[in-house]
Amino acid sequence: MQKKKFKTESQKLLDMMINSIYTHKEIFLRELISNASDAIDKLYYRSLTDDSVKLKREDYKITIEADKDGRNLIISDNGCGMTKDELENNLGTIAKSGSFDFKKENSDKTDVDIIGQFGVGFYSAFMVSDKITVVSKAYGSDEAWKWESEGVDGYTIEPCEKEEAGTTITMHLKEDTEDEKYSDYLDEYTIRRLVKKYSDYIRYPIKMDVETEKLKEGTKDEYEKVIETETLNSMIPLWKKNQSEVTDEEYANFYRDKFYDYEAPAKVITQKSEGLSTFEALLFIPEHAPFDYYTKNFEKGLELYSSGVLITEKCKELLPDYFGFVRGIVDSADLTLNISRETLQHDRQLKVIAKAIEKKIRTELAKMLEEDREKYEKFWAAFGLQLKYGLYEGYGANKENLKDLVLFTSSKDKKLATLKEYVSRAKEDQKSIYYACAETVDKALMLPQVEAVISKGYEVLCLTDDVDEFAFKMMHDYDGKEFKNVCTDKLDIATEEENKELKEENENSKEMLNFMKESIGDKVFAVRFTNTLGDHPVSLSSEGEVSVEMEKVLSKMPASEGMSPKAQTVMEINKSHPIAAKLKELYETDKDKLAKYSKILYAQARLINGLALDNPSELSSLVCDLMI
Ligand code: ADP
């Protein structure tokens, strides 16, 4: 009979499968069982609306048979089956999942990666077989067809006999080699183990005839061998089981297979609800953020089922953005199957479920924070940024949900602290939560204002992510204590007396300070004396809503194009530093020099606050003038 050729793409994939060095070849069984289950699903759903389908729910089954003598592993189902055209189109071409496109784009990746990440369906059977025969009869048709292939050469297709509708796949296993014992796949124990591992939650029974020894009837000690048909899978989806019945390994395997992660999840959360809404949820918090997590390409969402039947693979309505990293499954009997993506958005029931899930995730995270700090800090390293965005993006609406889940590094011990911890350690009369922004914690701690605040016995939170200060602004306060940027906000750490003195000093030196501001130009809004710099001579601060740090962040945003709001920068000079007296002296004796000093001080202040110099060579000339 004439052999037909595979389409080029399929041929390449096949070649890859046949010569695969992939170490988990065993996944072929999972792939074939899933296909069988999908085929049964198709027929079963047809039966719901089509009276001509006579099978009942309990008639459906998948069977596995190990023909040791013939070295064949046989998998059958009584699902929808395939017509001749379908056999050719489905098995002769690779049309699906985009796994091959992925391979092309990532030609540096090995086959191991694609097989591991995507599974490759039917063709994976060629990793273990040297010949595959598929006999199939489409439901309702009276012809059956036999498709057969020994690999890349092509395939044949011819009419054949088959009684029941459905598909039977016969794999002739490859010869054993030193590294691979393909005949293991005929071993009852191996098959049992693989079904449990990968296909336990398949909704239809996976049956196999097994040989057992039984006491012969009418005897006390005579045994005989009998063949019994056993169902190998428990059929209950993992999410329908109680957490106590499932091992960590089972959850981890399920998660890895389903969500294409290499690692086990950091946390498994299960939820059963029977109040306002009835649903089960099985949720996972990944150990690390996926590589595209903080990009536009990432799509959040949970798999949504209605009584065990998939409605959509990514229901984004079920998760708030700030918990977008959570993966998992929600199954509810309250949702109708024919719900569409459009109506999902407005579904009241779905909103109730989403709310319950949000609360559950929050409670579990709070528990982790309380009971396993190390684990929580690892979680925080992966997804903390997302929670802080959540505070910011909700314009404060998510404050109550997130305020006790966020961590910031404290000046106290350079360790992460919750806001609750900060407040519990605050001085009795402390009215504010002090923070400082910089690129790193060390840089924040070096800021003159920070040193000054710490020296007065206060703790300062070091904010190092762009979003941090925006999140604080949205929150406004925690537990009645207002957030205060030690560099820009009016602090209440000086005594009334000290503040009065400062006010007088600024008043008396008004003209000089103004002269200094004019010498620097429009880059500063004002020059002022201050009493919050400790031993340091100078620093930058700002007035109004936008701080120096915020200006930096806003100007980096793609849409800003120079139009982003600017901070009203104030140069602050330590009123008690010897430089203050020198400046006053120069104002009387040498204004030219005072102008130059003003520029030098401004440049220094920029450096201290982590800003680039507008004109570095001017600074160099000014300093050299002083040296010669
Ligand atoms: P996938 O399952 O990802 O679509 P496969 O290569 O595993 O890719 O299968 C290709 C197609 O062949 C399936 O989409 C399905 O239409 C058909 N198919 C495979 N196995 C069966 C089966 N046991 N019964 C009916 N159709 C099947």
XYZ file of C-alpha atoms and ligand atoms in Angstrom:
655
model
C 0.000 0.000 0.000
C 1.149 3.494 -0.775
C 2.651 5.433 2.089
C 1.489 9.003 2.621
C 3.935 11.598 3.745
C 3.636 13.644 6.909
C 3.505 17.412 6.532
C 7.014 18.872 6.858
C 6.491 20.358 10.287
C 5.093 17.121 11.648
C 7.956 15.192 10.171
C 10.438 17.357 12.030
C 8.603 16.970 15.287
C 8.306 13.246 14.781
C 11.980 12.974 14.081
C 12.633 14.814 17.285
C 10.366 12.459 19.216
C 11.865 9.316 17.769
C 15.390 10.405 18.587
C 14.511 12.113 21.811
C 16.878 11.942 24.735
C 14.147 13.304 26.964
C 14.298 11.590 30.318
C 10.601 11.645 31.139
C 9.420 9.619 28.177
C 6.740 8.196 30.448
C 4.562 11.279 29.818
C 3.426 9.673 26.540
C 0.889 7.696 28.572
C -0.565 10.836 30.078
C -0.868 12.396 26.624
C -2.726 9.426 25.158
C -5.031 9.109 28.151
C -5.861 12.814 27.972
C -6.692 12.471 24.297
C -8.952 9.531 25.091
C -10.658 11.486 27.847
C -11.144 14.476 25.527
C -12.681 12.189 22.916
C -15.110 10.816 25.497
C -15.931 14.333 26.662
C -16.848 15.241 23.115
C -19.258 12.354 22.771
C -20.652 12.842 26.245
C -21.467 16.495 25.601
C -23.041 15.591 22.344
C -25.237 13.096 24.205
C -26.620 15.894 26.373
C -28.347 17.460 23.397
C -28.435 14.620 20.875
C -30.760 11.700 21.589
C -29.149 9.506 18.950
C -26.146 9.003 21.262
C -27.193 6.000 23.264
C -24.311 5.704 25.718
C -24.905 6.566 29.358
C -22.423 8.384 31.552
C -21.329 5.157 33.241
C -20.695 3.373 29.942
C -17.660 5.459 29.083
C -14.241 4.058 29.767
C -10.597 4.017 28.797
C -8.796 0.689 28.820
C -5.137 -0.187 28.951
C -3.880 -3.564 27.885
C -0.338 -4.875 28.054
C 0.342 -7.550 25.447
C 3.670 -8.789 26.725
C 4.183 -11.455 24.064
C 3.559 -9.080 21.203
C 5.400 -6.231 23.033
C 2.351 -4.013 22.504
C 0.799 -1.468 24.793
C -2.815 -0.834 23.801
C -4.991 2.081 24.842
C -8.650 2.203 23.860
C -11.536 4.526 24.431
C -15.192 4.568 23.460
C -15.257 8.280 22.747
C -16.160 10.145 19.579
C -13.633 8.340 17.365
C -12.256 9.729 14.108
C -13.389 9.565 10.498
C -10.866 8.873 7.760
C -10.394 12.603 7.167
C -10.002 13.284 10.839
C -7.382 10.563 11.172
C -5.426 12.103 8.331
C -5.809 15.665 9.491
C -5.312 15.091 13.191
C -2.486 12.599 13.108
C -0.800 13.591 9.869
C -0.287 17.214 10.750
C 0.697 19.062 13.808
C -1.819 21.813 14.083
C -1.874 22.589 17.699
C -0.596 24.285 20.831
C 2.031 26.243 18.937
C 4.696 24.029 20.426
C 6.524 23.787 17.162
C 6.485 27.534 16.598
C 7.970 27.824 19.996
C 10.765 25.515 18.950
C 11.527 27.597 15.889
C 11.701 30.824 17.822
C 13.915 29.311 20.431
C 16.237 27.285 18.299
C 18.865 27.391 21.015
C 16.554 25.422 23.281
C 16.713 21.648 23.254
C 13.862 19.270 22.572
C 13.901 18.507 26.267
C 12.482 21.951 26.915
C 9.508 21.734 24.616
C 8.535 18.260 25.573
C 8.769 19.204 29.220
C 6.918 22.454 28.916
C 4.151 21.713 26.494
C 3.757 18.026 26.084
C 3.435 17.148 22.460
C 0.330 15.041 22.346
C -0.032 11.993 20.240
C 3.440 12.136 18.721
C 5.063 11.644 22.100
C 4.131 7.965 21.705
C 6.960 7.768 19.176
C 9.438 8.320 21.999
C 8.752 4.760 23.105
C 7.319 2.991 20.041
C 8.713 1.908 16.702
C 5.286 1.320 15.227
C 1.899 2.816 16.078
C -1.446 1.593 14.841
C -4.578 3.637 15.360
C -7.899 2.005 14.657
C -10.831 4.339 14.921
C -14.515 4.470 14.206
C -16.356 7.770 14.453
C -19.570 7.644 16.447
C -22.527 7.260 14.134
C -20.423 6.103 11.200
C -20.374 2.513 9.955
C -16.830 2.570 8.617
C -13.696 2.065 10.655
C -10.189 3.068 9.568
C -6.713 1.918 10.391
C -3.863 4.416 10.449
C -0.376 3.036 10.830
C 3.096 4.509 10.973
C 6.636 3.446 11.755
C 7.866 6.989 11.998
C 9.187 9.633 9.637
C 8.720 7.575 6.466
C 5.017 8.325 6.485
C 1.829 6.519 7.275
C -0.734 4.272 5.672
C -4.463 4.424 6.015
C -6.938 1.701 5.069
C -10.448 0.532 5.913
C -10.827 -2.052 8.648
C -13.346 -3.650 10.980
C -14.199 -2.314 14.414
C -17.327 -3.039 16.332
C -17.762 -0.171 18.774
C -17.190 3.491 18.033
C -14.029 4.890 19.550
C -10.304 4.621 19.128
C -7.732 1.948 19.851
C -4.061 2.853 19.787
C -1.553 0.017 19.638
C 2.047 0.932 20.368
C 4.743 -1.530 19.495
C 7.468 -0.695 21.980
C 11.049 -0.040 20.897
C 13.782 -2.566 21.632
C 15.290 -2.161 25.088
C 18.669 -0.470 25.205
C 21.223 -0.127 27.943
C 19.733 3.182 29.064
C 16.069 2.605 28.411
C 13.981 -0.382 29.278
C 10.921 0.224 27.133
C 9.437 -3.110 28.150
C 8.867 -1.605 31.603
C 5.813 0.065 30.148
C 4.200 -3.362 29.897
C 4.666 -3.898 33.592
C 1.456 -3.693 35.594
C 3.090 -1.865 38.451
C 4.604 0.774 36.159
C 1.301 1.405 34.411
C -0.495 1.707 37.723
C 2.086 4.177 38.993
C 1.974 6.335 35.858
C -1.805 6.501 35.794
C -1.867 7.548 39.439
C 0.859 10.078 38.907
C -0.453 11.802 35.815
C -4.022 10.845 35.171
C -5.654 10.207 38.501
C -8.247 12.979 38.123
C -9.389 11.933 34.647
C -13.159 11.776 35.001
C -13.679 8.446 33.254
C -12.486 5.096 34.590
C -9.130 3.897 33.278
C -9.460 0.128 33.412
C -6.935 -2.638 33.197
C -7.194 -6.394 33.532
C -4.914 -7.539 36.312
C -4.015 -10.999 37.420
C -4.523 -11.768 41.084
C -4.374 -14.872 43.207
C -7.597 -15.829 44.910
C -8.621 -18.525 47.275
C -10.289 -21.274 45.296
C -13.894 -21.618 46.208
C -14.633 -24.520 48.547
C -10.979 -24.840 49.618
C -9.037 -23.451 52.554
C -5.535 -23.172 51.134
C -5.749 -23.603 47.401
C -5.182 -20.494 45.346
C -5.978 -19.863 41.722
C -5.064 -17.120 39.309
C -7.955 -14.939 38.235
C -8.175 -11.959 35.994
C -9.998 -8.970 37.396
C -10.751 -5.663 35.815
C -9.532 -2.852 38.006
C -10.066 0.880 37.787
C -6.671 2.512 38.216
C -7.637 6.141 38.707
C -9.654 7.652 41.507
C -11.522 9.856 38.978
C -12.105 12.545 41.538
C -10.435 15.729 40.384
C -7.686 16.730 42.764
C -9.567 19.871 43.721
C -12.569 17.863 44.852
C -10.475 15.959 47.361
C -9.747 17.020 50.885
C -6.268 18.407 51.333
C -5.523 15.680 53.862
C -6.062 12.957 51.248
C -3.550 14.384 48.822
C 0.215 14.276 49.245
C 2.447 17.283 48.661
C 4.005 15.403 45.796
C 0.656 14.848 44.113
C -0.135 18.539 44.354
C 3.312 19.447 43.076
C 3.017 17.080 40.096
C -0.413 18.373 39.259
C 0.766 21.968 39.480
C 3.881 21.433 37.390
C 2.013 19.611 34.657
C -0.828 21.995 34.503
C 0.946 25.287 34.831
C 4.232 24.429 33.153
C 6.447 25.271 36.067
C 9.707 23.493 36.769
C 9.396 23.973 40.490
C 6.931 22.824 43.076
C 4.605 25.587 44.278
C 5.595 27.612 47.331
C 2.108 27.190 48.752
C -1.008 25.186 48.056
C -4.338 26.672 49.110
C -7.600 24.757 49.013
C -11.007 26.226 49.552
C -14.469 24.729 49.715
C -17.448 26.976 50.036
C -21.063 26.126 50.466
C -22.687 29.325 51.576
C -23.531 32.205 49.324
C -21.941 30.287 46.512
C -20.852 26.704 46.102
C -17.383 26.150 44.745
C -14.066 24.420 45.242
C -10.785 26.158 44.587
C -7.304 24.733 44.374
C -4.804 27.561 44.288
C -1.038 27.697 44.036
C 1.454 30.407 44.859
C 4.509 29.859 42.665
C 7.990 29.861 44.152
C 9.223 32.432 41.639
C 7.623 34.913 39.302
C 7.452 33.631 35.710
C 9.945 35.399 33.452
C 7.249 37.530 31.830
C 5.405 38.289 35.038
C 6.110 41.995 35.234
C 5.461 42.554 31.517
C 2.372 43.279 29.446
C 2.437 39.745 28.049
C 1.532 38.152 31.330
C -2.100 37.171 31.651
C -3.510 36.520 35.068
C -6.434 34.199 35.639
C -7.688 30.941 37.083
C -9.024 27.911 35.289
C -12.770 27.901 35.642
C -14.872 24.732 35.649
C -18.545 24.165 35.986
C -19.044 20.842 37.784
C -15.801 19.412 36.501
C -16.112 20.728 32.963
C -13.764 23.392 31.756
C -15.358 26.739 30.918
C -12.252 28.824 30.402
C -8.559 28.347 31.008
C -7.924 31.900 32.142
C -10.728 33.607 33.937
C -9.196 36.924 34.851
C -12.282 38.110 36.703
C -11.475 35.684 39.504
C -8.302 37.435 40.666
C -7.511 41.017 41.585
C -4.389 42.317 39.819
C -2.450 42.322 43.036
C -2.869 38.552 43.386
C -2.325 37.984 39.657
C 0.544 35.590 40.363
C -1.790 32.980 41.865
C -2.438 29.977 39.613
C -5.146 27.426 40.035
C -8.567 26.052 39.455
C -12.065 27.012 40.505
C -14.954 24.640 40.083
C -18.491 25.750 40.792
C -21.813 24.040 40.364
C -23.501 27.444 40.389
C -22.231 28.449 36.973
C -23.914 27.292 33.817
C -21.813 25.624 31.160
C -22.824 27.860 28.314
C -21.613 30.980 30.048
C -19.533 32.960 27.584
C -16.457 35.080 28.106
C -18.544 38.227 27.688
C -21.219 37.303 30.190
C -18.592 36.128 32.681
C -17.635 39.711 33.359
C -21.072 40.563 34.609
C -21.894 37.329 36.325
C -22.976 37.986 39.874
C -22.121 34.534 41.074
C -18.624 34.868 39.716
C -18.163 38.128 41.599
C -19.147 36.434 44.829
C -16.629 33.664 44.168
C -13.881 36.147 43.273
C -14.442 38.004 46.497
C -14.233 34.842 48.564
C -11.045 33.780 46.789
C -9.390 37.159 47.320
C -10.149 36.920 50.998
C -8.847 33.384 51.239
C -5.533 34.225 49.564
C -5.144 37.235 51.829
C -5.853 35.219 54.953
C -3.405 32.502 53.918
C -0.674 35.044 53.232
C -1.275 36.692 56.588
C -1.010 33.280 58.201
C 2.251 32.572 56.418
C 3.612 35.913 57.553
C 2.654 35.106 61.099
C 3.777 31.492 61.208
C 6.628 31.158 58.759
C 8.428 34.449 58.390
C 11.281 33.025 56.311
C 8.862 31.609 53.771
C 6.903 34.832 53.646
C 10.049 36.852 52.993
C 10.851 34.538 50.089
C 7.345 35.083 48.788
C 7.820 38.799 49.304
C 11.018 38.784 47.249
C 9.086 37.235 44.350
C 5.782 39.099 44.526
C 6.102 41.967 47.002
C 6.379 44.471 44.206
C 2.985 43.330 42.929
C 1.344 43.937 46.303
C 2.820 47.433 46.463
C 1.480 48.165 42.977
C -1.850 46.952 44.299
C -1.792 49.617 46.983
C -0.927 52.275 44.449
C -3.237 51.248 41.613
C -6.322 51.026 43.737
C -5.961 54.718 44.688
C -6.079 53.550 48.244
C -9.092 51.246 47.717
C -7.021 48.144 48.465
C -5.445 49.642 51.541
C -7.399 47.600 54.050
C -6.658 44.376 52.168
C -2.964 44.888 51.715
C -1.664 47.177 54.432
C -0.636 44.343 56.736
C 0.971 42.274 54.015
C 3.610 44.762 52.880
C 7.188 44.820 54.115
C 9.870 47.497 54.050
C 13.448 47.480 55.237
C 13.839 49.291 58.522
C 16.815 51.379 59.631
C 16.651 49.583 62.963
C 18.305 46.346 61.885
C 18.244 46.584 58.097
C 15.635 43.818 58.172
C 12.166 43.732 56.667
C 9.396 45.010 58.901
C 5.628 45.163 58.594
C 3.936 48.478 59.258
C 2.426 46.925 62.347
C 5.879 46.048 63.650
C 7.117 49.564 62.912
C 4.234 51.114 64.790
C 4.568 48.743 67.722
C 8.191 49.817 68.143
C 7.503 53.522 67.672
C 8.151 56.038 70.431
C 5.177 56.728 72.596
C 4.492 60.200 71.270
C 5.488 59.429 67.690
C 2.819 60.706 65.317
C 4.350 59.711 61.981
C 5.915 56.848 60.118
C 9.242 58.062 58.771
C 10.604 56.896 55.467
C 13.340 57.756 53.028
C 13.740 56.890 49.352
C 16.922 55.848 47.602
C 18.213 53.271 45.159
C 19.424 50.978 47.904
C 18.934 50.631 51.629
C 22.539 51.665 52.269
C 22.146 54.802 50.211
C 18.955 55.681 52.063
C 20.715 55.264 55.378
C 23.441 57.659 54.256
C 21.023 60.500 53.576
C 21.721 63.379 56.000
C 18.065 63.681 57.035
C 17.885 59.964 57.785
C 20.911 60.103 60.037
C 19.396 63.059 61.841
C 16.052 61.330 62.405
C 17.718 58.131 63.576
C 19.934 60.069 65.967
C 16.793 61.326 67.643
C 15.805 57.726 68.342
C 13.317 57.157 65.522
C 13.165 54.312 63.051
C 13.141 55.029 59.313
C 11.758 52.768 56.587
C 14.000 52.591 53.516
C 12.036 52.652 50.248
C 13.954 51.305 47.281
C 11.347 50.473 44.634
C 9.939 53.127 42.323
C 6.385 52.421 43.374
C 6.999 52.588 47.125
C 6.467 56.253 47.813
C 3.421 56.340 45.532
C 1.955 53.471 47.525
C 2.503 55.390 50.769
C 0.925 58.499 49.300
C -2.148 56.448 48.365
C -2.342 54.934 51.831
C -1.868 58.310 53.484
C -1.508 56.819 56.959
C -1.306 53.580 58.883
C -3.102 53.260 62.171
C -3.555 57.019 62.269
C 0.154 57.659 61.799
C 0.892 59.685 58.716
C 3.689 58.657 56.354
C 6.442 61.254 56.249
C 9.342 61.452 53.868
C 12.213 62.583 56.078
C 13.764 64.487 53.195
C 10.741 66.441 52.077
C 7.969 66.542 54.610
C 7.757 68.821 57.585
C 8.913 66.685 60.433
C 7.766 66.997 63.962
C 10.998 65.932 65.542
C 12.284 69.360 66.593
C 10.992 71.125 69.703
C 8.794 74.174 69.440
C 11.643 76.272 70.679
C 13.980 74.947 67.997
C 11.411 75.590 65.289
C 10.856 79.143 66.455
C 14.575 79.791 66.313
C 14.767 78.355 62.825
C 11.925 80.509 61.614
C 13.686 83.615 62.902
C 16.940 82.593 61.309
C 15.271 82.132 57.929
C 13.501 85.447 58.308
C 16.715 87.301 59.159
C 18.673 85.755 56.294
C 15.902 86.091 53.736
C 17.851 88.352 51.394
C 20.973 86.224 51.477
C 19.019 83.029 50.883
C 17.268 84.663 47.985
C 20.574 85.789 46.539
C 21.792 82.176 46.728
C 18.670 80.903 44.989
C 19.147 83.436 42.186
C 22.768 82.321 41.755
C 21.739 78.703 41.299
C 18.922 79.542 38.889
C 15.458 77.971 38.305
C 16.666 74.551 39.297
C 15.743 75.320 42.858
C 12.514 76.695 44.157
C 14.073 78.068 47.349
C 17.143 77.983 49.584
C 16.528 77.619 53.285
C 18.143 76.959 56.636
C 17.046 73.817 58.432
C 17.549 72.026 61.731
C 16.994 68.438 60.563
C 20.312 67.523 58.998
C 22.281 66.415 62.050
C 25.955 67.056 61.281
C 25.547 67.367 57.523
C 25.911 70.727 55.789
C 23.411 70.475 52.934
C 20.685 68.405 51.327
C 17.753 68.666 48.934
C 14.154 68.662 49.933
C 10.968 69.642 48.194
C 7.702 71.391 48.690
C 4.289 70.283 47.570
C 2.974 66.852 46.550
C 5.822 65.699 44.324
C 9.047 64.661 46.040
C 12.481 64.543 44.419
C 12.233 60.730 44.275
C 8.795 60.848 42.698
C 10.029 63.279 40.064
C 12.765 60.790 39.175
C 10.226 57.975 38.790
C 7.677 60.017 36.859
C 10.251 61.345 34.397
C 11.260 57.746 33.576
C 7.725 56.816 32.522
C 7.431 56.374 28.765
C 4.450 58.695 28.391
C 5.973 61.634 30.226
C 8.050 63.203 27.377
C 9.334 65.947 29.603
C 5.815 66.857 30.688
C 5.834 64.952 33.959
C 5.282 66.926 37.166
C 8.424 68.384 38.683
C 9.333 68.557 42.328
C 9.670 72.027 43.802
C 13.230 71.506 44.909
C 14.431 73.242 48.035
C 18.111 73.380 48.972
C 18.418 73.085 52.726
C 21.441 74.273 54.641
C 22.162 73.127 58.156
C 21.777 76.219 60.265
C 24.204 74.912 62.901
C 26.939 73.877 60.500
C 30.045 76.177 60.254
C 29.231 76.672 56.562
C 26.197 78.730 57.589
C 28.376 81.335 59.285
C 30.742 81.368 56.324
C 27.897 82.042 53.914
C 26.642 84.933 56.005
C 30.133 86.388 56.114
C 30.499 86.158 52.335
C 27.151 87.862 51.807
C 28.678 90.902 53.523
C 32.170 90.722 51.984
C 32.265 88.837 48.691
C 29.002 88.160 46.832
C 30.831 86.703 43.809
C 32.290 84.015 45.958
C 28.922 83.389 47.633
C 27.402 82.795 44.194
C 30.075 80.199 43.442
C 29.665 78.546 46.836
C 25.943 78.323 46.275
C 26.488 76.405 43.046
C 28.987 74.065 44.713
C 26.611 73.371 47.599
C 23.781 72.685 45.177
C 25.919 70.216 43.221
C 26.879 68.465 46.454
C 23.261 68.256 47.509
C 22.313 66.643 44.205
C 25.009 64.020 44.627
C 23.934 63.278 48.191
C 20.360 62.742 46.992
C 21.426 60.372 44.228
C 20.794 62.781 41.362
C 23.098 63.370 38.401
C 24.831 66.720 38.046
C 23.468 69.077 35.405
C 26.931 70.392 34.665
C 29.815 68.357 36.128
C 32.587 70.349 34.443
C 31.278 73.570 35.952
C 31.544 71.965 39.392
C 35.077 70.836 38.646
C 36.124 74.383 37.637
C 34.488 75.908 40.700
C 36.255 73.506 43.064
C 39.593 74.025 41.330
C 39.167 77.781 41.710
C 39.064 77.169 45.428
C 42.156 75.012 45.360
C 44.520 77.347 43.491
P -3.960 17.684 21.008
O -4.576 16.630 21.831
O -3.112 18.630 21.793
O -4.932 18.405 20.108
P -2.684 15.465 19.691
O -1.547 15.390 18.728
O -2.533 14.692 20.935
O -2.926 16.975 19.990
O -3.981 14.995 18.968
C -4.383 15.605 17.763
C -5.860 15.446 17.563
O -6.178 14.099 17.263
C -6.717 15.761 18.758
O -6.983 17.149 18.862
C -7.987 14.963 18.466
O -8.838 15.690 17.586
C -7.452 13.774 17.727
N -7.338 12.620 18.633
C -6.231 12.174 19.272
N -6.490 11.093 20.011
C -7.814 10.840 19.848
C -8.722 9.833 20.349
N -8.306 8.898 21.204
N -9.996 9.893 19.936
C -10.423 10.844 19.074
N -9.637 11.805 18.579
C -8.346 11.802 18.943
